[in-house]
One Martini backbone bead per residue (centre of mass of N, CA, C, O) as a GRO file, in nm:
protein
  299
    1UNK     BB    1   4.898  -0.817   4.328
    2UNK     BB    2   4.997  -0.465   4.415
    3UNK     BB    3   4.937  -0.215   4.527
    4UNK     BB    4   5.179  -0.024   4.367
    5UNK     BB    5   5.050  -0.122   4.096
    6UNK     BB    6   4.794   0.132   4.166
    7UNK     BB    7   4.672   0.374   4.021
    8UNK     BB    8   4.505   0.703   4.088
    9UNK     BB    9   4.257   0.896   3.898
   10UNK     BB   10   4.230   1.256   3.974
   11UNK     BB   11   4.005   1.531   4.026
   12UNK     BB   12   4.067   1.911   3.972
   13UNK     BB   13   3.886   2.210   4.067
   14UNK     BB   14   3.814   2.512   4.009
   15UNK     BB   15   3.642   2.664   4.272
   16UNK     BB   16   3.625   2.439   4.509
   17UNK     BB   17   3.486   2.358   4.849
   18UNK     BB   18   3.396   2.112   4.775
   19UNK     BB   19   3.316   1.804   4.664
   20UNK     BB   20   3.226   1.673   4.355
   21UNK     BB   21   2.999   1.460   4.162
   22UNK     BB   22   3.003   1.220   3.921
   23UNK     BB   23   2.735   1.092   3.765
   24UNK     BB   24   2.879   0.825   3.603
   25UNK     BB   25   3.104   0.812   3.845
   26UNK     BB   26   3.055   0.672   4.082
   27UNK     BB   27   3.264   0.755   4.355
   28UNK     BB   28   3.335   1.001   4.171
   29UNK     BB   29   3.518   1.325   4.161
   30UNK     BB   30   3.572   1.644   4.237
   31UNK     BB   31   3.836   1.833   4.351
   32UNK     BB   32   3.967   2.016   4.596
   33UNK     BB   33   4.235   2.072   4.761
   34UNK     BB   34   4.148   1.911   5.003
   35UNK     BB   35   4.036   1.680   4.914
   36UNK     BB   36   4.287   1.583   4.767
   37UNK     BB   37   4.461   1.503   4.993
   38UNK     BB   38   4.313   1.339   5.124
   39UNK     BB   39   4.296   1.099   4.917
   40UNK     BB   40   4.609   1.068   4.886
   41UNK     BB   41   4.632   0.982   5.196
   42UNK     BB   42   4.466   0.734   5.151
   43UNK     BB   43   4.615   0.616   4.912
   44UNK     BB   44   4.899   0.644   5.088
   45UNK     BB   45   4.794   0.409   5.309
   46UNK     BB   46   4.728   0.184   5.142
   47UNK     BB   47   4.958   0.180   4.877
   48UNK     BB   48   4.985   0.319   4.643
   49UNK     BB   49   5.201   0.425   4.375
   50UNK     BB   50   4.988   0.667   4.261
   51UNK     BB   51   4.897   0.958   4.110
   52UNK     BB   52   4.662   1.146   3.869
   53UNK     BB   53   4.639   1.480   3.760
   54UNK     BB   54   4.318   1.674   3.653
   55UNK     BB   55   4.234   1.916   3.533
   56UNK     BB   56   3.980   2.195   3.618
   57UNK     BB   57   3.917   2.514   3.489
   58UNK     BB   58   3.746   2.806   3.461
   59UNK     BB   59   3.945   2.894   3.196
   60UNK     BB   60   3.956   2.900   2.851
   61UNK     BB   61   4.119   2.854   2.556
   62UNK     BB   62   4.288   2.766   2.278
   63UNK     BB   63   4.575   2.739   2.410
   64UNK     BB   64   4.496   2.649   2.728
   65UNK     BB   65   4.720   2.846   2.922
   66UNK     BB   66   4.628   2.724   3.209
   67UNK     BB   67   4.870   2.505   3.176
   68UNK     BB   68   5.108   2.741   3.204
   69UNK     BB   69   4.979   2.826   3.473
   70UNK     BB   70   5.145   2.878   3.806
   71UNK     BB   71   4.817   2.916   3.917
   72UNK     BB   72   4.687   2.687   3.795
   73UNK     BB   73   4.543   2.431   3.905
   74UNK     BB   74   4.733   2.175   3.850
   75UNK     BB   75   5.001   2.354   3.930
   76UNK     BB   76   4.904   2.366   4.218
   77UNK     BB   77   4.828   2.115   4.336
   78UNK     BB   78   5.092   1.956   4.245
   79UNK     BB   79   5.217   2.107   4.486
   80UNK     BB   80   5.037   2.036   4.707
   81UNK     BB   81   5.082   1.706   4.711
   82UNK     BB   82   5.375   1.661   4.700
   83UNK     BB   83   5.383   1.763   5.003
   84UNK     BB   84   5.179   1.577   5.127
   85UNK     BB   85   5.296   1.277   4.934
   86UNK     BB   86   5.571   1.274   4.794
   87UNK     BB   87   5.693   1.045   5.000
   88UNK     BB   88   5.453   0.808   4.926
   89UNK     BB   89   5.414   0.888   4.644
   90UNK     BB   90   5.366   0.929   4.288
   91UNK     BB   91   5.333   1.191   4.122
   92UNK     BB   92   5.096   1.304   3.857
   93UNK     BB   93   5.046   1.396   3.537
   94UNK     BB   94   4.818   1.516   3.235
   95UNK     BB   95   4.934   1.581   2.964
   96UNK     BB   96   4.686   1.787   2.826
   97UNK     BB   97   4.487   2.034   2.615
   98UNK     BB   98   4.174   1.967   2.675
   99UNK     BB   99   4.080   2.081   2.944
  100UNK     BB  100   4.175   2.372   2.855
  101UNK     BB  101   4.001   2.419   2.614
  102UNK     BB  102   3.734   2.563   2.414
  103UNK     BB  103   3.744   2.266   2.177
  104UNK     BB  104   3.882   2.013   2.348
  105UNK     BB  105   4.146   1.970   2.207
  106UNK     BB  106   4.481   1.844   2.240
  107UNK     BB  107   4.542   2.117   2.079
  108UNK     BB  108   4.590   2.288   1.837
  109UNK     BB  109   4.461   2.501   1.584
  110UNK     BB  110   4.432   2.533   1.260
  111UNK     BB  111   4.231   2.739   1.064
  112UNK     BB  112   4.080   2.459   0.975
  113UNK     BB  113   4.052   2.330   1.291
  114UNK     BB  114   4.319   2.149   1.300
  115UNK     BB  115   4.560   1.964   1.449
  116UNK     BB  116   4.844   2.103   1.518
  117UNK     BB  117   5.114   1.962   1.588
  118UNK     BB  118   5.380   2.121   1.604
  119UNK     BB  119   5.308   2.339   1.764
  120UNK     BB  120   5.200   2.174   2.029
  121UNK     BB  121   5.457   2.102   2.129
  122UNK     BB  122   5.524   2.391   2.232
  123UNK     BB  123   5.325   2.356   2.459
  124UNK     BB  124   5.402   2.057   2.572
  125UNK     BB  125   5.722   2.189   2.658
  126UNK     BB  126   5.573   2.388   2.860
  127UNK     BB  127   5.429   2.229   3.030
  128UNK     BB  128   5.647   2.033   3.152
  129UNK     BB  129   5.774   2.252   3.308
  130UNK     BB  130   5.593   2.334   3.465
  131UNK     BB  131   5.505   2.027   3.616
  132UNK     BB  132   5.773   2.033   3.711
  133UNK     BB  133   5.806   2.265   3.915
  134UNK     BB  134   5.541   2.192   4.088
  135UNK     BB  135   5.630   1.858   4.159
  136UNK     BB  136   5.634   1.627   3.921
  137UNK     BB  137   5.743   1.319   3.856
  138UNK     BB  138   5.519   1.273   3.618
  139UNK     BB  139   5.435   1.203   3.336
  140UNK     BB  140   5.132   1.215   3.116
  141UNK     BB  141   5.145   1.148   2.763
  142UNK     BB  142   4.791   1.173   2.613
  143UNK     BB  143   4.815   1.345   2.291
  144UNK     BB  144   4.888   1.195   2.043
  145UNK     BB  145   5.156   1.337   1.940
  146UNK     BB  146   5.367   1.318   1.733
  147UNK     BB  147   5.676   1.389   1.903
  148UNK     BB  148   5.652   1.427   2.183
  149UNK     BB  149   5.855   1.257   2.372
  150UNK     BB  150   6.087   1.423   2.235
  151UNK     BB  151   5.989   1.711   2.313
  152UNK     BB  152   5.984   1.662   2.639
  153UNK     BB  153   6.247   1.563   2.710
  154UNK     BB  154   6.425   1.837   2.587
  155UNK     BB  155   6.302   1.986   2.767
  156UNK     BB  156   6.351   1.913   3.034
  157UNK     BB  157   6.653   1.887   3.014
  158UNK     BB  158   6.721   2.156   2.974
  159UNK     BB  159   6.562   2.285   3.246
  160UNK     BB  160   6.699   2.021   3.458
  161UNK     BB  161   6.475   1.776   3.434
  162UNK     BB  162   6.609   1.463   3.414
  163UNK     BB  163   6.433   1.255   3.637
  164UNK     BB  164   6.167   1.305   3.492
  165UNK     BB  165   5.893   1.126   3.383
  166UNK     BB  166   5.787   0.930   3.116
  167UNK     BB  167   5.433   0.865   2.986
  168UNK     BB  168   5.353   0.662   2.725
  169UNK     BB  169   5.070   0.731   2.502
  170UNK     BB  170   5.098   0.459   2.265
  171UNK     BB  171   4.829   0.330   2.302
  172UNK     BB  172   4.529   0.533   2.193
  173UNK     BB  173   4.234   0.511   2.156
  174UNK     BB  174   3.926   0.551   1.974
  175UNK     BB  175   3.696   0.545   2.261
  176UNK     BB  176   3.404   0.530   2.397
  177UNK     BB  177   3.475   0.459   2.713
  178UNK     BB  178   3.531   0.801   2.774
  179UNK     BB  179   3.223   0.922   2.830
  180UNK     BB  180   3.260   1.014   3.140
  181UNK     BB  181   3.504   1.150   3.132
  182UNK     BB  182   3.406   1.394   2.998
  183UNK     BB  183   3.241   1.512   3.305
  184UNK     BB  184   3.512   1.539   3.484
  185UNK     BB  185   3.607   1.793   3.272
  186UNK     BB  186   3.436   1.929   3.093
  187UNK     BB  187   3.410   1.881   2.837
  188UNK     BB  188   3.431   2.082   2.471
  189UNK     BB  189   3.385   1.897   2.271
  190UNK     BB  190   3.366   1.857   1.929
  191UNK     BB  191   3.383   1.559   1.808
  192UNK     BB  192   3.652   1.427   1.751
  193UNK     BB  193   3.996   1.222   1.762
  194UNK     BB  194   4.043   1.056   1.496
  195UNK     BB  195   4.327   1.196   1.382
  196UNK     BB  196   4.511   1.111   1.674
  197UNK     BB  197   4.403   0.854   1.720
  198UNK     BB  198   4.310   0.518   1.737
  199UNK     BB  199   4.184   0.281   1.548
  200UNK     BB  200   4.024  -0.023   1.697
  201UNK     BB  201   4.119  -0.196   1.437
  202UNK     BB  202   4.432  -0.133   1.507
  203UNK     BB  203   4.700  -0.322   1.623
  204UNK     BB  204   4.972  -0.254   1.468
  205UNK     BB  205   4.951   0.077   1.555
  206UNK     BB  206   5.057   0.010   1.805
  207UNK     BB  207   5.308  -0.066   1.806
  208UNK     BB  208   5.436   0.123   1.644
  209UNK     BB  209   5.392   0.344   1.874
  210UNK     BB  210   5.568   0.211   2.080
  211UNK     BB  211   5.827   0.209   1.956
  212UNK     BB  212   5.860   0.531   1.883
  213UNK     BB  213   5.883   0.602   2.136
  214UNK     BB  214   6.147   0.427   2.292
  215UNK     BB  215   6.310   0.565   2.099
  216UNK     BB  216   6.209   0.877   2.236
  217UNK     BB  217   6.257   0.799   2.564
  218UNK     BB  218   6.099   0.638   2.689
  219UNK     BB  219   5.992   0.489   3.038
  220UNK     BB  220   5.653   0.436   3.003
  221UNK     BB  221   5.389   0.228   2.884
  222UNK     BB  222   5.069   0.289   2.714
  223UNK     BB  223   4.739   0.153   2.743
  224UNK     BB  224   4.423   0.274   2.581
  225UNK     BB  225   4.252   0.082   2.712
  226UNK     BB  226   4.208  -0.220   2.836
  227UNK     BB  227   3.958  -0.454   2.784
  228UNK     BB  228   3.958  -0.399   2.447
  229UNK     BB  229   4.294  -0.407   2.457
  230UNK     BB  230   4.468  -0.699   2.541
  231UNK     BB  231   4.623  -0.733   2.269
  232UNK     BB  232   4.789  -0.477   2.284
  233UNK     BB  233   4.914  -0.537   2.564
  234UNK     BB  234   5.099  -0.787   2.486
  235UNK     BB  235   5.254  -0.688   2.242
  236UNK     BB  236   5.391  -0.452   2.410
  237UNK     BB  237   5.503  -0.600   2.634
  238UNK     BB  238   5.722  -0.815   2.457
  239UNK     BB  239   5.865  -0.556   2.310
  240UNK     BB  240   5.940  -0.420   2.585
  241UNK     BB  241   6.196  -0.267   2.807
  242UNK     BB  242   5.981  -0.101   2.956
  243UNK     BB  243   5.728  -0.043   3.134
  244UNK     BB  244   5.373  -0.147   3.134
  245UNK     BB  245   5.053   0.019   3.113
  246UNK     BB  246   4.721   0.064   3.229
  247UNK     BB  247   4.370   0.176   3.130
  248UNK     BB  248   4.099   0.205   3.336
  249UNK     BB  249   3.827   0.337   3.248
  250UNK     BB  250   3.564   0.470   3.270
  251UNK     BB  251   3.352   0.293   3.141
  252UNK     BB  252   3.464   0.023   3.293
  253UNK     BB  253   3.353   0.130   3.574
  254UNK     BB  254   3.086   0.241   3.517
  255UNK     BB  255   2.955  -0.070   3.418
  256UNK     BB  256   3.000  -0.198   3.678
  257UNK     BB  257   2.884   0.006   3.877
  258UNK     BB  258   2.570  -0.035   3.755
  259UNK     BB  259   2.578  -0.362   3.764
  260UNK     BB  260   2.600  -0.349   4.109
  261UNK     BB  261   2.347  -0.181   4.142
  262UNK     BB  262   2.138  -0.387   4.046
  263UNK     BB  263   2.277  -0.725   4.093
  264UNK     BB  264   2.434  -0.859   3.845
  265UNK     BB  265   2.710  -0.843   4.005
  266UNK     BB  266   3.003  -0.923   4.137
  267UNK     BB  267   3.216  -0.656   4.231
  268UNK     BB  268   3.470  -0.735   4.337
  269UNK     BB  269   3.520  -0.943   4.107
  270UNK     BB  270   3.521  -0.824   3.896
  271UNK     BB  271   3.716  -0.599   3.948
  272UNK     BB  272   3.966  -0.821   3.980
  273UNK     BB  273   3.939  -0.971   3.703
  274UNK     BB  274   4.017  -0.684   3.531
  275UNK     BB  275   4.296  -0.672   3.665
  276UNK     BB  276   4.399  -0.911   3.613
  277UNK     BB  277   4.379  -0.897   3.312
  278UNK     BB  278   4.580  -0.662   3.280
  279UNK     BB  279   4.828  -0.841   3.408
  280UNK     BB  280   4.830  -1.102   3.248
  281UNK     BB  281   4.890  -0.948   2.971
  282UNK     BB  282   5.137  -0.715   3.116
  283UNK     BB  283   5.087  -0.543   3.292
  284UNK     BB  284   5.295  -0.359   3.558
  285UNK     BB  285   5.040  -0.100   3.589
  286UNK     BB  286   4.698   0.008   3.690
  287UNK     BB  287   4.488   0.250   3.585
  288UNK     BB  288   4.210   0.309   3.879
  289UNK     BB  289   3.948   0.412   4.046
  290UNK     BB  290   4.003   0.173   4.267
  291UNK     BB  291   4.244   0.173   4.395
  292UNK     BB  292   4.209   0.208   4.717
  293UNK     BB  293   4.014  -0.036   4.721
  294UNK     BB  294   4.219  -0.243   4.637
  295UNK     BB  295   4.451  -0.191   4.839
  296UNK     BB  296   4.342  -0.277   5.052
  297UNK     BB  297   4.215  -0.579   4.971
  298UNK     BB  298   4.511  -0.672   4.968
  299UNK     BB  299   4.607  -0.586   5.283
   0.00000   0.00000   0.00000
């Protein structure tokens, strides 16, 4: 492993004036926009590759609104980084309206309450050019609706954005370890999202999704979680002809964190040997909130 090789997911609350700390995730916070400087610019001094921004709004409604208002947090923050430390890694965004809505879910909801796919996708559209003006290096589209990726190229490059990266999270699995992610953003969801993730038990649907990115001109794949689905990550790897990135989620951090908290395991050890497990599979570089300190670790 390589600093460059990861990534540091960071969560920003809107109306926070110092860090709030997670309580399922030990030593991961909640950052006002000062805080979350300093921590870039620790990240980008560790070597890291690059920072993942999750926004946490103050007001919600149905269709997310304050993903594409240029004064809402995320893409206030993301310029605010950008400035900051975009000369030293890849600032990066979290493209999904799950954080925005008032009922957690990733999309737009029609009459019957069911996520509308393509409604979703012209919110998709706005939202791209939003956080690519905002001064986003790459896109990270994790909402998991048919023809994201193809409607957001479209959408970027028509308003002339060109250059901007798209991260497709091609294998996103209903996974119980995103369970710590809910209190990180505050999700207000209820009921689950396995209309539009993938079955757990489906391998083979990981690698369909993963074509069909490609096809629709993804330029780096990913697959979440990292630790239970190192098999769809190696499948994943084979077929790509572009980057593959691998996402150690809430869930798999928590677990670590607690068991060394108790003294169950080796904790240094533990953490390089699950980020080794998902290089060793395939992934060219791993999302995880450990980046800074194993980038130091490393160094």
């Amino acid at each position: 492993m390589h600093p460059g090789e990861l990534i540091l997911p960071m969560f920003v609350r809107e109306g926070l004036s110092e860090a709030l700390p997670i309580q399922s995730m030990p030593g991961v916070v909640q950052h006002s926009i000062d805080s979350l400087k300093r921590a870039a610019t620790e990240a980008a001094e560790a070597g890291v590759g690059g920072v993942m921004l999750f926004g946490v709004p103050e007001t919600r409604d149905a269709t997310g609104s304050a993903a594409t208002d240029p004064d809402g947090i995320l893409n206030v923050a993301t310029t605010a980084l950008a400035a900051e430390v975009g000369d030293a890694l890849v600032v990066q965004t979290d493209l999904c309206l799950d954080e925005f809505t008032d009922h957690g879910h990733c999309g737009v909801l029609d009459a019957h309450g069911h996520v509308d796919n393509d409604a979703t996708l012209l919110r998709y559209r706005d939202m791209a050019v939003a956080q690519a003006e905002a001064g986003s290096h790459l896109l990270g589209l994790s909402g998991m609706m048919d023809g994201q990726v193809a409607a957001v190229r479209d959408a970027l490059d028509t308003a002339g954005h060109t250059e901007t990266v798209i991260l497709a999270y091609a294998a996103k699995y209903a996974s119980a370890f995103y369970g710590p992610f809910r209190e990180a953003v505050d999700s207000q969801l209820s009921g689950d999202r396995r209309a539009y993730q993938q079955d757990p038990a489906n391998r083979r649907e990981g690698l369909r999704e993963a074509r069909l990115d490609l096809e629709e001109g993804a330029d780096i794949l990913m697959v979440k979680p990292a630790l239970s689905y190192l098999d769809v990550l190696s499948d994943v790897a084979a077929i790509s002809d572009v980057p593959v990135w691998a996402y150690q989620v809430s869930g798999e951090y928590a677990m670590v964190e607690a068991a060394a908290a108790n003294g169950w395991v080796d904790r240094r050890r533990i953490v390089e040997e699950t980020l080794i497990g998902a290089r060793r599979a395939g992934a060219d570089a791993v999302m995880t909130y450990w980046a800074t300190e194993v980038a130091r670790w490393l160094r």
